[in-house]
Amino acid sequence: MAEKVPKRKPMVGLQPEGDVDWSSYRGVLVVVEQRSGQAKSVSWQLLGEARRLANRLDAPLMALVMGSRVSHLAQEAIHRGADRVFLCDSPELEHYRTRPYSRVCLHVIRTYKPEIVLMGATYTGRDLAGAIATHLPTGLTADSTMLDVDENRLLLASRPAFSEKMLATILCKQFKPQMATARAGVFEALPRDESRTGEIIPVPPQLKPEDIATEVLEFLETTGRVNLEDANVIVAGGRGLGGPAGFRLLRELADELGGVVGASRAAVDLGWIGHDHQVGQTGTTVRPKLYFAIGISGAVQHVVGMQNSSYIVAINKDPQAPIFKIANYGIVGDLFHIVPAITEAVRRRKAGAGEPRPTSAPQTV
Ligand SMILES: Cc1cc2nc3c(=O)[nH]c(=O)nc-3n(C[C@H](O)[C@H](O)[C@H](O)COP(=O)(O)OP(=O)(O)OC[C@H]3O[C@@H](n4cnc5c(N)ncnc54)[C@H](O)[C@@H]3O)c2cc1C
């Protein structure tokens, strides 16, 4: 007997409200994310990349700063590359909540009409970007790792797909603004330049009581959560550590260097350390000045998350380990000898003493 298949409704795409003149949309807007008056580093990284896009488009680079007591960030955004900063500073914006923040964003976008809107692919950025894109309505490319513009002023937002096997470039041809969130640690912030000048435009919050439907009673910081994104030094360990105790060695070295501990997914999946320490495709993308990869083989899913580190030091007993291909310094040997020796050397140097004698003779590659 033939099965009765219900008729599908035709898909209806997003429709712009009436005749819209897209040519009036101009410039690139970066939404600066902050918490307690401190900007997320991804915001400055995005401003650096957006500066390049704005130059290519011959259009202004704008930034939007929202929060309470955040005027210093508006000036900072100018030092970091913005030409014009919209500042919405109000006690109602002390803590992030989707509705009031998206109302302010929507007001700025509708009034100043940027052709491109970018924000960090953080928890907050993903939430906010989705809310705004739905209201405008326009498309949104999430979690981009490459951004460019073509000769038709279209944003080319690329992101890994199919377990990093492909890079998908996504365009939003029909609507403005073209929106994308971008991964932290991928783009480079511009050097801070205090001589840069720009315009700061105060934006009143104009919130209605129904826009503030939720009340934040208390904000509890999760203690012990590692901040990989902003770390200058990361000492990361993998399966080669052999168990959770191995991470104690890494923690000692990280403490001496003022850094934090990272991990491969193998170590996380084995339950040796929490997921917030994971670096890589399904963890955090990082960009520290110094990255130690200890007992980590260098699988592509790990490498995509740390390859932009300024200096990579790999310690592995297998000279053929792929991690050595991207390392600036490679040490072949047993991590259980090498890591304590490095920690001791750092301690002695900090104490002003001479170099210790090596406990083994590792081979450098
Ligand atoms: C969809 C998908 C997403 C993924 N996302 C991530 C991700 O975000 N991050 C991530 O890291 N991985 C990710 N992976 C997993 C990734 O493919 C690898 O399996 C993982 O990175 C391997 O971790 P590892 O290097 O610690 O372990 P292994 O590959 O087992 O490497 C261990 C290394 O330790 C060395 N070693 C062992 N003993 C010692 C010793 N005593 N001294 C020195 N060296 C020693 C070995 O020579 C070896 O090179 C993902 C995989 C998939 C399919």
JSON list of C-alpha atoms in Angstrom, two decimals, residues 145 158-169:
[
{"chain": "A", "resi": 145, "resn": "THR", "atom": "CA", "xyz": [38.00, 31.70, 11.07]},
{"chain": "A", "resi": 158, "resn": "SER", "atom": "CA", "xyz": [34.79, 31.18, 6.05]},
{"chain": "A", "resi": 159, "resn": "ARG", "atom": "CA", "xyz": [34.55, 28.52, 8.69]},
{"chain": "A", "resi": 160, "resn": "PRO", "atom": "CA", "xyz": [35.72, 24.93, 9.01]},
{"chain": "A", "resi": 161, "resn": "ALA", "atom": "CA", "xyz": [33.17, 22.28, 8.13]},
{"chain": "A", "resi": 162, "resn": "PHE", "atom": "CA", "xyz": [33.07, 18.48, 8.22]},
{"chain": "A", "resi": 163, "resn": "SER", "atom": "CA", "xyz": [35.61, 18.07, 11.06]},
{"chain": "A", "resi": 164, "resn": "GLU", "atom": "CA", "xyz": [38.00, 20.68, 9.60]},
{"chain": "A", "resi": 165, "resn": "LYS", "atom": "CA", "xyz": [38.22, 18.75, 6.31]},
{"chain": "A", "resi": 166, "resn": "MET", "atom": "CA", "xyz": [36.66, 21.62, 4.37]},
{"chain": "A", "resi": 167, "resn": "LEU", "atom": "CA", "xyz": [36.59, 25.36, 4.65]},
{"chain": "A", "resi": 168, "resn": "ALA", "atom": "CA", "xyz": [33.11, 26.64, 3.78]},
{"chain": "A", "resi": 169, "resn": "THR", "atom": "CA", "xyz": [32.88, 30.25, 2.59]}
]
